[in-house]
Short mmCIF file of C-alpha atoms in Angstrom, two decimals:
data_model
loop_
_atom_site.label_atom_id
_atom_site.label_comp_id
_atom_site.label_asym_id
_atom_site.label_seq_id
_atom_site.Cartn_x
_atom_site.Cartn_y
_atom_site.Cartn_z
CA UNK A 1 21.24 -7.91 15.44
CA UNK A 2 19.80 -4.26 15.94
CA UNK A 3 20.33 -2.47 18.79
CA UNK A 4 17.76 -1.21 21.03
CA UNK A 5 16.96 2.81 20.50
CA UNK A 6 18.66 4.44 23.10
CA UNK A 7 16.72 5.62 26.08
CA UNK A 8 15.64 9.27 26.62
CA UNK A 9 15.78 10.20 29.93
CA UNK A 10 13.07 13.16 31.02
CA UNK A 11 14.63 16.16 32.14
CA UNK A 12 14.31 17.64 35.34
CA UNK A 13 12.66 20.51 34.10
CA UNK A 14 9.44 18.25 32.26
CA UNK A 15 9.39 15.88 35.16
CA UNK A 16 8.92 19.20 37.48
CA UNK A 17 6.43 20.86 34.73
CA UNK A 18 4.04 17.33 34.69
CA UNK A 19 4.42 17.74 38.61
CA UNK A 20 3.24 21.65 38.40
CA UNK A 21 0.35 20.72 36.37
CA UNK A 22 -0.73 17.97 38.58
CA UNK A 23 -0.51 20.19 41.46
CA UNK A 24 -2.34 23.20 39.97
CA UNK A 25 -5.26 21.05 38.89
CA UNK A 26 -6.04 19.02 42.35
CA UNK A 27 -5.98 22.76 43.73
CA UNK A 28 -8.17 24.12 41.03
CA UNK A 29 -10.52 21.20 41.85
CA UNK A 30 -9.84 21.51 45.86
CA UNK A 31 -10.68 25.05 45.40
CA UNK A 32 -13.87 24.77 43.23
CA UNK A 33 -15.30 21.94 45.86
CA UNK A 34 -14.47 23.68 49.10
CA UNK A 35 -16.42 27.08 46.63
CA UNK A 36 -19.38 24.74 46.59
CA UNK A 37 -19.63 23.77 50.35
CA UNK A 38 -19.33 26.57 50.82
CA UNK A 39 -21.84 28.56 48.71
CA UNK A 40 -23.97 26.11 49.32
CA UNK A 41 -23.64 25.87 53.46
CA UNK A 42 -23.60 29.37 53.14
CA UNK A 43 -27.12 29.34 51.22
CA UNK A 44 -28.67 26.65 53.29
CA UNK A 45 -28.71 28.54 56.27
CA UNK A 46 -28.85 32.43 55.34
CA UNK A 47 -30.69 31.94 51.57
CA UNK A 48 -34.40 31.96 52.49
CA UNK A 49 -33.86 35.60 54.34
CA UNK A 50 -31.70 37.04 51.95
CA UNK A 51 -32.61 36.00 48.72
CA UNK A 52 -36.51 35.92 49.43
CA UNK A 53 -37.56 36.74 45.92
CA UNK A 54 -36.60 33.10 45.07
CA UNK A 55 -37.82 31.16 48.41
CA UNK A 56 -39.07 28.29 46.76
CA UNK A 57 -35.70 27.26 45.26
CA UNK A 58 -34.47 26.59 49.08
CA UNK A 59 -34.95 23.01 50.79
CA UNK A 60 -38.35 23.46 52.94
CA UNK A 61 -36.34 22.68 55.95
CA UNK A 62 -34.16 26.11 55.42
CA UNK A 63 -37.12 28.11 54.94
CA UNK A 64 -39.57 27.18 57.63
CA UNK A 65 -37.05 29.94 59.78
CA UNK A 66 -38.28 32.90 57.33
CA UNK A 67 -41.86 32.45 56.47
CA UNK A 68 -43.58 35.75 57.34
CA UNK A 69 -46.72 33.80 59.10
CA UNK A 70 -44.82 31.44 60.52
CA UNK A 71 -43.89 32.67 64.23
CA UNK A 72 -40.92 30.86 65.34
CA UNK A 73 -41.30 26.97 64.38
CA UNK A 74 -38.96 25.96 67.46
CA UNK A 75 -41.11 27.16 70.15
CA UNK A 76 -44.76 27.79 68.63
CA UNK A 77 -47.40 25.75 67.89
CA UNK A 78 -48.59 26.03 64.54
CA UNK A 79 -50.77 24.97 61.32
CA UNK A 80 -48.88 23.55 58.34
CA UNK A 81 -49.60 23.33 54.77
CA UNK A 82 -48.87 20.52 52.89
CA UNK A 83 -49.03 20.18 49.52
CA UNK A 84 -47.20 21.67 46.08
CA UNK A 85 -46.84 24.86 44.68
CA UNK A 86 -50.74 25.65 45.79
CA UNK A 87 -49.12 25.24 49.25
CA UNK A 88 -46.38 26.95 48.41
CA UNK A 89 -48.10 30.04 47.44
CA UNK A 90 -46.80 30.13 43.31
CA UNK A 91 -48.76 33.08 42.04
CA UNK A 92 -48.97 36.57 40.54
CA UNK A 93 -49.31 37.73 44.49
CA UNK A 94 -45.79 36.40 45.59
CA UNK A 95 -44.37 38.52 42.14
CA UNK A 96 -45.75 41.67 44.04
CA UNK A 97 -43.73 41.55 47.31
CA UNK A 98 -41.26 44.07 48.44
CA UNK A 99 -40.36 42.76 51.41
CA UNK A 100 -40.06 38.84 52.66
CA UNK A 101 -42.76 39.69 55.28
CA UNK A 102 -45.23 40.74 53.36
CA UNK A 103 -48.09 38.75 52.63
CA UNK A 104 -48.84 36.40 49.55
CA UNK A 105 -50.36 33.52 49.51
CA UNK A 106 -53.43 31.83 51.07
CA UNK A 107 -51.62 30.62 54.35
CA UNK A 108 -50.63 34.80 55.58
CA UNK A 109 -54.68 35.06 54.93
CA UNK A 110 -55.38 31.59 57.13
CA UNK A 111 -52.76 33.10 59.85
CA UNK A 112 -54.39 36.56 59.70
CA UNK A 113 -58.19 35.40 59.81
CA UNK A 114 -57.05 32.92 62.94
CA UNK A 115 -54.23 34.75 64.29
CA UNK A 116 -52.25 31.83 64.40
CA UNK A 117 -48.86 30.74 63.39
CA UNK A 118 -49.32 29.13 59.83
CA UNK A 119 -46.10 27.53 57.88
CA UNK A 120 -46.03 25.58 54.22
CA UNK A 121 -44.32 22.54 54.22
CA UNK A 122 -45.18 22.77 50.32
CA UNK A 123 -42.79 22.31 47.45
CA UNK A 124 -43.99 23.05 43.79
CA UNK A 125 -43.97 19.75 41.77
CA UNK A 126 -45.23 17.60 45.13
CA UNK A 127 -46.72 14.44 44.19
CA UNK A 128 -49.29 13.12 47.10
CA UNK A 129 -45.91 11.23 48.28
CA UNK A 130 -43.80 14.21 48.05
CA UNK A 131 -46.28 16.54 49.48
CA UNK A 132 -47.32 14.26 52.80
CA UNK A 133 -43.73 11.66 53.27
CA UNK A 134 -40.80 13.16 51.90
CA UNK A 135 -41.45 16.94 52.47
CA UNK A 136 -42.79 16.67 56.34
CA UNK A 137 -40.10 14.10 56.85
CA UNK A 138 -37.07 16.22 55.59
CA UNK A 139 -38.62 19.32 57.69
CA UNK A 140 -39.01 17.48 60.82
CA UNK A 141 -35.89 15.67 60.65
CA UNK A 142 -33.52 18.47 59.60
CA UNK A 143 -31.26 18.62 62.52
CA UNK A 144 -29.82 14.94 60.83
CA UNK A 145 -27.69 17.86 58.95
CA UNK A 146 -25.46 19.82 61.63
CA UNK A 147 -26.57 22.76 59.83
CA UNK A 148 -30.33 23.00 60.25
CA UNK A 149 -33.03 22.81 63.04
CA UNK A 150 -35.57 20.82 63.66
CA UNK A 151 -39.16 22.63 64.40
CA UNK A 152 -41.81 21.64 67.11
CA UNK A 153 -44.01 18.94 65.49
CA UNK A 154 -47.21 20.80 64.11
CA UNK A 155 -50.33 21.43 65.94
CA UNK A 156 -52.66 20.60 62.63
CA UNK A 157 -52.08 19.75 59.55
CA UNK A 158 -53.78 20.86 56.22
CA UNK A 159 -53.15 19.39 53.44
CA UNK A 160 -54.04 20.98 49.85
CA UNK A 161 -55.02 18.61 47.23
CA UNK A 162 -54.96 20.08 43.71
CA UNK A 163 -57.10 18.67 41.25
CA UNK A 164 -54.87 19.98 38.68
CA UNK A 165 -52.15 17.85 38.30
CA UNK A 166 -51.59 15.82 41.63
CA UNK A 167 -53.56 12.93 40.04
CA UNK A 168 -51.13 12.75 37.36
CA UNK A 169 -48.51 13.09 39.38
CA UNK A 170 -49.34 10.60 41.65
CA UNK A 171 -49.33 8.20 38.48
CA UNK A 172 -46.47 9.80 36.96
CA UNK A 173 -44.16 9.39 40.07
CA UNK A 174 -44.87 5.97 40.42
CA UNK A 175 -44.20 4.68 37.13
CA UNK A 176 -40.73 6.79 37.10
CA UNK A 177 -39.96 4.59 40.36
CA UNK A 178 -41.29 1.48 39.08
CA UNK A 179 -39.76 0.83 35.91
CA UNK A 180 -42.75 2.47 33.99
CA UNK A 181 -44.67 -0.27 34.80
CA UNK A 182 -47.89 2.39 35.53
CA UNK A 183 -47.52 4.83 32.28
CA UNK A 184 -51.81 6.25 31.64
CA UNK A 185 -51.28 5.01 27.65
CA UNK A 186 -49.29 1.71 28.56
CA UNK A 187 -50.33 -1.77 30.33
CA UNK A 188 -51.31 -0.92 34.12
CA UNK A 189 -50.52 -4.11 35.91
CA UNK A 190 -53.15 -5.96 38.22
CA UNK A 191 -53.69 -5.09 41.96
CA UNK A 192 -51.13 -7.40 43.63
CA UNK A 193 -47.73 -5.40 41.83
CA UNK A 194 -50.04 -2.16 42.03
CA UNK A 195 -49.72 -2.30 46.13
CA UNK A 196 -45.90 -3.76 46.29
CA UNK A 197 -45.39 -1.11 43.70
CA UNK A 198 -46.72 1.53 45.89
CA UNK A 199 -45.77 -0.09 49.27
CA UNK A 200 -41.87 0.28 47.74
CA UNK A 201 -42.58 3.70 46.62
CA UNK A 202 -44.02 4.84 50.11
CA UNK A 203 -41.09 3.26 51.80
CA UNK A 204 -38.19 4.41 49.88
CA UNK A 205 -39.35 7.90 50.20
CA UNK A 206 -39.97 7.71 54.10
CA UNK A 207 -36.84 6.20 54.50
CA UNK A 208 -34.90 9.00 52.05
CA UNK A 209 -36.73 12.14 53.86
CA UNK A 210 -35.32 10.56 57.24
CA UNK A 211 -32.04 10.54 56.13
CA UNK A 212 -31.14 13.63 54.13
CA UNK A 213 -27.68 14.72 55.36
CA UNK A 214 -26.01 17.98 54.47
CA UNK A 215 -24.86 17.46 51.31
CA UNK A 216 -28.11 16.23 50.13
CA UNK A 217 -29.18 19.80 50.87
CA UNK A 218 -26.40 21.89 49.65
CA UNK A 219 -26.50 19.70 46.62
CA UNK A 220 -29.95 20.21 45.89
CA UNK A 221 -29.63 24.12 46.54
CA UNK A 222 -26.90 24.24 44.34
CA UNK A 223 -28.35 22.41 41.32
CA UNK A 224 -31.63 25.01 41.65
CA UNK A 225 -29.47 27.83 41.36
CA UNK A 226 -27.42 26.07 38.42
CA UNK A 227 -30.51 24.79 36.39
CA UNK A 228 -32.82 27.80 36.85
CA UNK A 229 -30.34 30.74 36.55
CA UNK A 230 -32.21 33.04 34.23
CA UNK A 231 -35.07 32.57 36.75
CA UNK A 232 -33.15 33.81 39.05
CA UNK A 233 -31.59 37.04 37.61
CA UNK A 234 -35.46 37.75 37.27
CA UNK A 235 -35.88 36.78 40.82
CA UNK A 236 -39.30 34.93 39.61
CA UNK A 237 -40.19 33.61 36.39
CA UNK A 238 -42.75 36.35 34.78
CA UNK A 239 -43.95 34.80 32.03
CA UNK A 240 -46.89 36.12 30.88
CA UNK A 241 -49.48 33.56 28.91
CA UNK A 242 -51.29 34.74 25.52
CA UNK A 243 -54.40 35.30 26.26
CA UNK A 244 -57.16 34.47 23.85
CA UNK A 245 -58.47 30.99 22.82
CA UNK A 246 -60.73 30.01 26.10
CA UNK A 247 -64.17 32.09 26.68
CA UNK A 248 -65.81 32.23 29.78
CA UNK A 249 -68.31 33.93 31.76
CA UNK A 250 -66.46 36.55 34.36
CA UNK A 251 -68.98 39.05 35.87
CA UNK A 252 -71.70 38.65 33.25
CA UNK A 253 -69.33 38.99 30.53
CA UNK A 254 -67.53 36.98 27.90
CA UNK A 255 -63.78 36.76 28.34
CA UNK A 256 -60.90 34.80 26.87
CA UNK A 257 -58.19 33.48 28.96
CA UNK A 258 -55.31 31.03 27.88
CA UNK A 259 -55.20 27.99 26.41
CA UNK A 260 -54.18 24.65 27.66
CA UNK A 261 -54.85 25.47 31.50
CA UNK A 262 -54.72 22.96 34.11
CA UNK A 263 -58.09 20.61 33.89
CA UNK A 264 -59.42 17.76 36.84
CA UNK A 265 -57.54 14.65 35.08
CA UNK A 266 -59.36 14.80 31.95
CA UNK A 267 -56.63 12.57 30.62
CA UNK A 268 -56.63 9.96 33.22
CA UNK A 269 -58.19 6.90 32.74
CA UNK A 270 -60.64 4.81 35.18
CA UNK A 271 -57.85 2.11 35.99
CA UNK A 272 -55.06 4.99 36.09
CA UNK A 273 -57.20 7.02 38.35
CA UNK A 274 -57.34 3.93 40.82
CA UNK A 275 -53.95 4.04 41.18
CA UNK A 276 -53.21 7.75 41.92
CA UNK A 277 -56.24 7.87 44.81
CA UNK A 278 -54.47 4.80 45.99
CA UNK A 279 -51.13 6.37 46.44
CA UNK A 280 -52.68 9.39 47.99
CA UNK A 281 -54.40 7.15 50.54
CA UNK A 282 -51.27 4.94 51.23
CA UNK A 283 -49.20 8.41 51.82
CA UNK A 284 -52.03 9.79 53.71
CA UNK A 285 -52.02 6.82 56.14
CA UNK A 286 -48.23 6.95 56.58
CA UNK A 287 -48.74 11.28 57.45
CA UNK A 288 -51.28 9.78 60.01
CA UNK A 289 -49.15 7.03 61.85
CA UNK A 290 -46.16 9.51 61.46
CA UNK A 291 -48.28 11.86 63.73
CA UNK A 292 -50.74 10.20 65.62
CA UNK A 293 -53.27 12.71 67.07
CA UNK A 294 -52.51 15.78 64.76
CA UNK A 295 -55.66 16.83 63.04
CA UNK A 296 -55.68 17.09 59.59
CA UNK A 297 -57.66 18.64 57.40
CA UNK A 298 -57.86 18.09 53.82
CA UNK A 299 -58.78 20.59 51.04
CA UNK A 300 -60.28 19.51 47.53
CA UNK A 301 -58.41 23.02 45.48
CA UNK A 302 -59.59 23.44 42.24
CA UNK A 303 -58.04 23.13 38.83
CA UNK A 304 -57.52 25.99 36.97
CA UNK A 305 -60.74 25.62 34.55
CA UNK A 306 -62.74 24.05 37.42
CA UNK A 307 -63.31 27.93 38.85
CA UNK A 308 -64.64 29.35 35.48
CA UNK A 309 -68.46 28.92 33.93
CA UNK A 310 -67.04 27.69 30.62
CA UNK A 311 -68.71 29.14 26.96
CA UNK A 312 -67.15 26.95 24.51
CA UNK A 313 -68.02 23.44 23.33
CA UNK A 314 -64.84 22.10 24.03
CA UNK A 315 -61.77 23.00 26.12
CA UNK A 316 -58.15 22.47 25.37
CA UNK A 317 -55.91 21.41 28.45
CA UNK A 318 -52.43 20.83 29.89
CA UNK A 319 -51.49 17.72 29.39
CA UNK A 320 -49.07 15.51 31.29
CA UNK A 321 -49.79 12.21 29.76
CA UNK A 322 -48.75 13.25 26.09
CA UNK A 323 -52.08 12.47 24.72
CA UNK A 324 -55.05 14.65 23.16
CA UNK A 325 -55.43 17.99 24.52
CA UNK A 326 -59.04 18.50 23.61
CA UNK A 327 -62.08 17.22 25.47
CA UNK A 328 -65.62 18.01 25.44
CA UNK A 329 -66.26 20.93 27.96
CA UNK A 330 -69.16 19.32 30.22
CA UNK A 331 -66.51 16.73 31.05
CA UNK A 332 -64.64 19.36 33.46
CA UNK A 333 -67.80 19.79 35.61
CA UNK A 334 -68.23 15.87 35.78
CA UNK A 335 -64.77 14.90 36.50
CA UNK A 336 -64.25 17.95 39.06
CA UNK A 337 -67.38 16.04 40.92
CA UNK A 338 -66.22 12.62 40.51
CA UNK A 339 -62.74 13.55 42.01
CA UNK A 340 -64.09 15.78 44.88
CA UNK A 341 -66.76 12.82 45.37
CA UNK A 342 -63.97 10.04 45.65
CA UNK A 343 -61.69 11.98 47.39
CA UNK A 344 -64.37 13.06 50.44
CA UNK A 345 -64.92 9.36 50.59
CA UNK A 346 -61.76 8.43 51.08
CA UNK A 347 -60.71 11.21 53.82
CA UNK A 348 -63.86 10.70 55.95
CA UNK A 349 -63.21 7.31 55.98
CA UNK A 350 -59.97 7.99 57.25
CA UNK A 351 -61.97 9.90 60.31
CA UNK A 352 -60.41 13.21 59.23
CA UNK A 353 -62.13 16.72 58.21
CA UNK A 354 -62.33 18.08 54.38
CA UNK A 355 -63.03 20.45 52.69
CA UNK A 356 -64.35 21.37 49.44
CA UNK A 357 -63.17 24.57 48.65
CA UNK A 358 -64.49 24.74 45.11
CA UNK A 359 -67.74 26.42 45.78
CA UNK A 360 -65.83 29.22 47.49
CA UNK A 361 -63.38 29.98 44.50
CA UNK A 362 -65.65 29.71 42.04
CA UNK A 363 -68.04 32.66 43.63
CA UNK A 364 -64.43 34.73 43.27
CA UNK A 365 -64.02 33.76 39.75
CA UNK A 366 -67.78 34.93 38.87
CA UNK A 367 -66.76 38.06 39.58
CA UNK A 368 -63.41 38.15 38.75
CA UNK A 369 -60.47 35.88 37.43
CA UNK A 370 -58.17 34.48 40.24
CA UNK A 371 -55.70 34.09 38.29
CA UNK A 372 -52.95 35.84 36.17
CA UNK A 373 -52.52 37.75 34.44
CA UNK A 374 -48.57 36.44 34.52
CA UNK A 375 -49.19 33.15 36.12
CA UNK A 376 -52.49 31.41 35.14
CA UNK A 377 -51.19 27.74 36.19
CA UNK A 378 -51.84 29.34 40.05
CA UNK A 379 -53.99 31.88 41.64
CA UNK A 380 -53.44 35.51 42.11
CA UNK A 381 -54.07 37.81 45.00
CA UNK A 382 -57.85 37.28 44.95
CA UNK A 383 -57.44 33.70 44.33
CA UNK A 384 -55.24 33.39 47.53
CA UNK A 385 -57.56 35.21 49.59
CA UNK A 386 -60.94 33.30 48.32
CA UNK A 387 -58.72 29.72 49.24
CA UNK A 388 -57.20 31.63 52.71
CA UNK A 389 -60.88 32.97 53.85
CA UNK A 390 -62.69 29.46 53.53
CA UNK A 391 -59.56 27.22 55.30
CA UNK A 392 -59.95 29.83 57.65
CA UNK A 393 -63.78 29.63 58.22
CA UNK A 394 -63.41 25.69 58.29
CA UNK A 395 -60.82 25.42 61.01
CA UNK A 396 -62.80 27.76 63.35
CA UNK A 397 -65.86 25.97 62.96
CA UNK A 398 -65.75 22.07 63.76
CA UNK A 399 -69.23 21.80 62.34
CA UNK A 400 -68.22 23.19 58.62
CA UNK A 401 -69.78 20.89 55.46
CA UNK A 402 -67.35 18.45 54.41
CA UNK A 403 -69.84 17.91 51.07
CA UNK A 404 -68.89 18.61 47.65
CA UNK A 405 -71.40 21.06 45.77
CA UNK A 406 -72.18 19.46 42.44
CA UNK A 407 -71.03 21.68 39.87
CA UNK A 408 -72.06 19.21 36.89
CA UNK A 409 -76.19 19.57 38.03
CA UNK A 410 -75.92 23.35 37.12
CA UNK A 411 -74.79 23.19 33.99
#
C-alpha cells in the first residue's frame, strides 16, 4: 500500500508574502476609488468655473451656477433653453472665448436683447425626451445629491427644436429602449405597442431624472473626461470639415460648403415620422404638467441645409438611419415645410406660442454662411445672433406670427 506524499507545510514567510499582496491590492483599489470620488466630487461642484473651455462635458445641474447669462438660478427668475447642442450653444462662437463670461451662443444674445436672466438646460445629443424630461428633471431636482443645488423653477421656457436630427433621434431613442422594435428600415409596429412603447419610455426617464444621486453624477463626469480625453487636451474639438462638394448661393455668389450636412429627416419615413412627432408631443405634455403655468415657447431651428438656397440637383446628407445619403435637392425645401407645418400644429394645439425661426436664419445665410468654418453641424457667431435676435423679438411681442413661411413655393 503506498503512502500518502508527505505534506508541505507553507512557511511563514509565503503565508505573510500572499498576506502582503492581498493587502497592497485592496489599498491600491481603496486608493484608486476614494481618487475617483474624489476627482469626480471635486469636478461636480468646481468643473463648470474652472474648466469652462469644456462646459458641456459637466452634468447640466453643475453648470446652471456658471453660465455667463444666467444671473443666479437660486434667487432669479429666468428663461431656460431646452433642447440639445443648439441649446447648448455647440459652435465656432463658443471656440472663440477667452473668458467663461463671455458671450457665445444664441441665449447671451436673448439675455442681452431682453435684459433678462437666460440659462440652457440643453445637452448635445438631447432627444425630444432628453431635452424636455430627463434634462429639466435632473436640473430641478439636483439637491437629491448632497452636493448640488436646486434652482428656482423657471419663469418661461423655450424650447429649441432642431430639424436636424431630433426627428431621428426621437426614433432612434425609442427603439434603443424598446428592444428595436421602432428601427426607420425595420417593421414599425401598429399604434397600440407604439403608445405603451412610448408611455414606458416617457416614464422611465421621468422617473430616472428624479432620482439621480451623486454617484450618478460623478460617474457620468468621470466617463466624459475618460472617453473624450483628446477633446479635452484641445479644450474643444476643432475639427475643421473639407469644404467643397455642396454649391450654394451666399451673397449672390456660388460657394461650396461640406458634404453630408445635417438635412430635415430626409431619411425618415411617413410611418417613422409618426412616431418621432408622437414622442415629442408625449414629452411635451409631461414638460407641461411638470410645470403648470410656465409659458413655453417653442422654436422650429433649422437644419443645416435648410438655411442655404441650394445650386445642385441633388444633395448628399448626414445620415443616422444607415441608409442612402443622396436625395433629390427640392426635397429639403418640402420636408423643412412639412415638419415646420406639423410641428406648429401640434404646439398650438397644445395652447402654447412657436416660432418659426427659419425665415430669420435664412436672410443671415443669404448674406453670409452661419456656420463654420470648424463646426458646420452648428452655427457660428452670426448664426447665434440671427437665432438670439428673433427669440428675442418673439418673447417681447405676444402678438409675433407663429406661421411657417413656405420655403418650397419659392423655389
Amino acid at each position: 500500500m503506498e503512502e500518502d506524499p508527505p505534506v508541505i507545510p507553507i512557511s511563514t514567510e509565503k503565508r505573510a508574502g500572499v498576506y502582503n499582496a492581498l493587502k497592497n491590492t485592496a489599498v491600491t483599489i481603496t486608493s484608486m476609488l476614494f481618487g475617483y470620488l474624489l476627482i469626480g466630487t471635486v469636478l461636480l461642484i468646481y468643473g463648470p468655473g474652472i474648466i469652462w473651455e469644456v462646459f458641456n462635458f459637466f452634468p447640466v445641474a453643475s453648470s446652471i451656477w456658471y453660465q455667463g447669462s444666467g444671473g443666479n438660478p437660486k434667487k432669479e427668475a429666468y428663461i431656460a433653453l431646452l433642447g440639445d447642442s443648439y441649446a447648448a450653444g455647440i459652435g465656432d462662437w463658443s471656440l472663440e472665448r477667452k473668458s467663461r463670461v463671455d458671450p457665445f451662443y444664441s441665449g447671451d444674445v436673448i439675455a442681452a436683447n431682453l435684459q433678462r436672466p437666460v440659462i440652457t438646460f440643453g445637452k448635445p445629443g438631447s432627444s425630444s425626451v432628453e431635452a424636455l424630461i430627463t434634462n429639466p428633471g435632473r436640473v430641478m431636482n439636483a439637491s437629491i445629491c448632497v452636493l448640488l443645488k436646486s434652482p428656482v423653477q423657471p419663469a418661461e421656457f423655450v424650447v429649441y427644436f432642431y430639424e436636424g436630427n431630433d426627428l431621428n433621434d426621437n426614433v432612434n431613442d425609442l427603439s434603443r429602449n424598446s428592444g428595436g422594435s421602432f428601427s426607420v428600415r425595420g417593421q414599425v409596429v401598429g399604434s397600440e405597442e407604439t403608445n405603451i412603447a412610448i408611455n414606458r419610455f416617457v416614464d422611465m426617464e421621468a422617473e430616472h431624472a428624479k432620482g439621480s444621486g451623486c454617484i450618478s453624477y460623478i460617474n457620468g463626469i468621470m466617463y466624459n473626461f475618460f472617453t473624450n480625453f483628446k477633446k479635452l487636451i484641445g479644450m474643444q474639438s476643432k475639427q475643421q470639415y473639407p469644404i467643397g462638394g455642396q454649391s450654394v448661393r451666399i451673397n449672390g455668389k456660388k460657394v461650396l460648403i461640406p458634404l453630408k450636412l445635417q438635412s430635415p429627416g430626409l431619411e425618415l419615413d411617413a410611418k417613422s415620422m409618426d412616431i418621432a412627432f408622437e414622442v415629442l408631443d408625449r414629452a411635451l405634455g409631461y414638460l407641461i404638467r411638470e410645470f403648470p403655468g410656465v409659458p413655453i415657447m417653442v422654436v422650429d431651428v433649422p437644419s443645416v441645409l435648410t438655411n442655404y438656397q441650394i445650386l445642385d440637383a441633388r444633395v448628399d446628407i448626414e445620415t443616422y438611419q444607415g441608409g442612402s445619403s443622396s436625395f433629390p435637392a427640392a426635397l429639403v425645401a418640402t420636408n423643412s415645410d412639412l415638419i415646420c407645418a406639423r410641428l406648429r400644429e401640434l404646439i398650438l394645439r397644445r395652447s402654447l406660442r412657436f416660432l418659426d425661426a427659419r425665415k430669420a436664419l435664412r436672410h443671415a445665410a443669404s448674406k453670409s454662411a452661419i456656420h463654420g468654418p470648424l463646426d458646420w453641424s452648428h452655427f457660428n457667431k452670426i448664426g447665434q445672433i440671427s437665432l438670439g435676435d428673433a427669440v428675442a423679438s418673439a418673447l417681447a411681442n405676444e402678438n409675433a406670427s407663429d406661421e411657417c413661411i413656405q420655403l418650397s413655393s419659392a423655389l
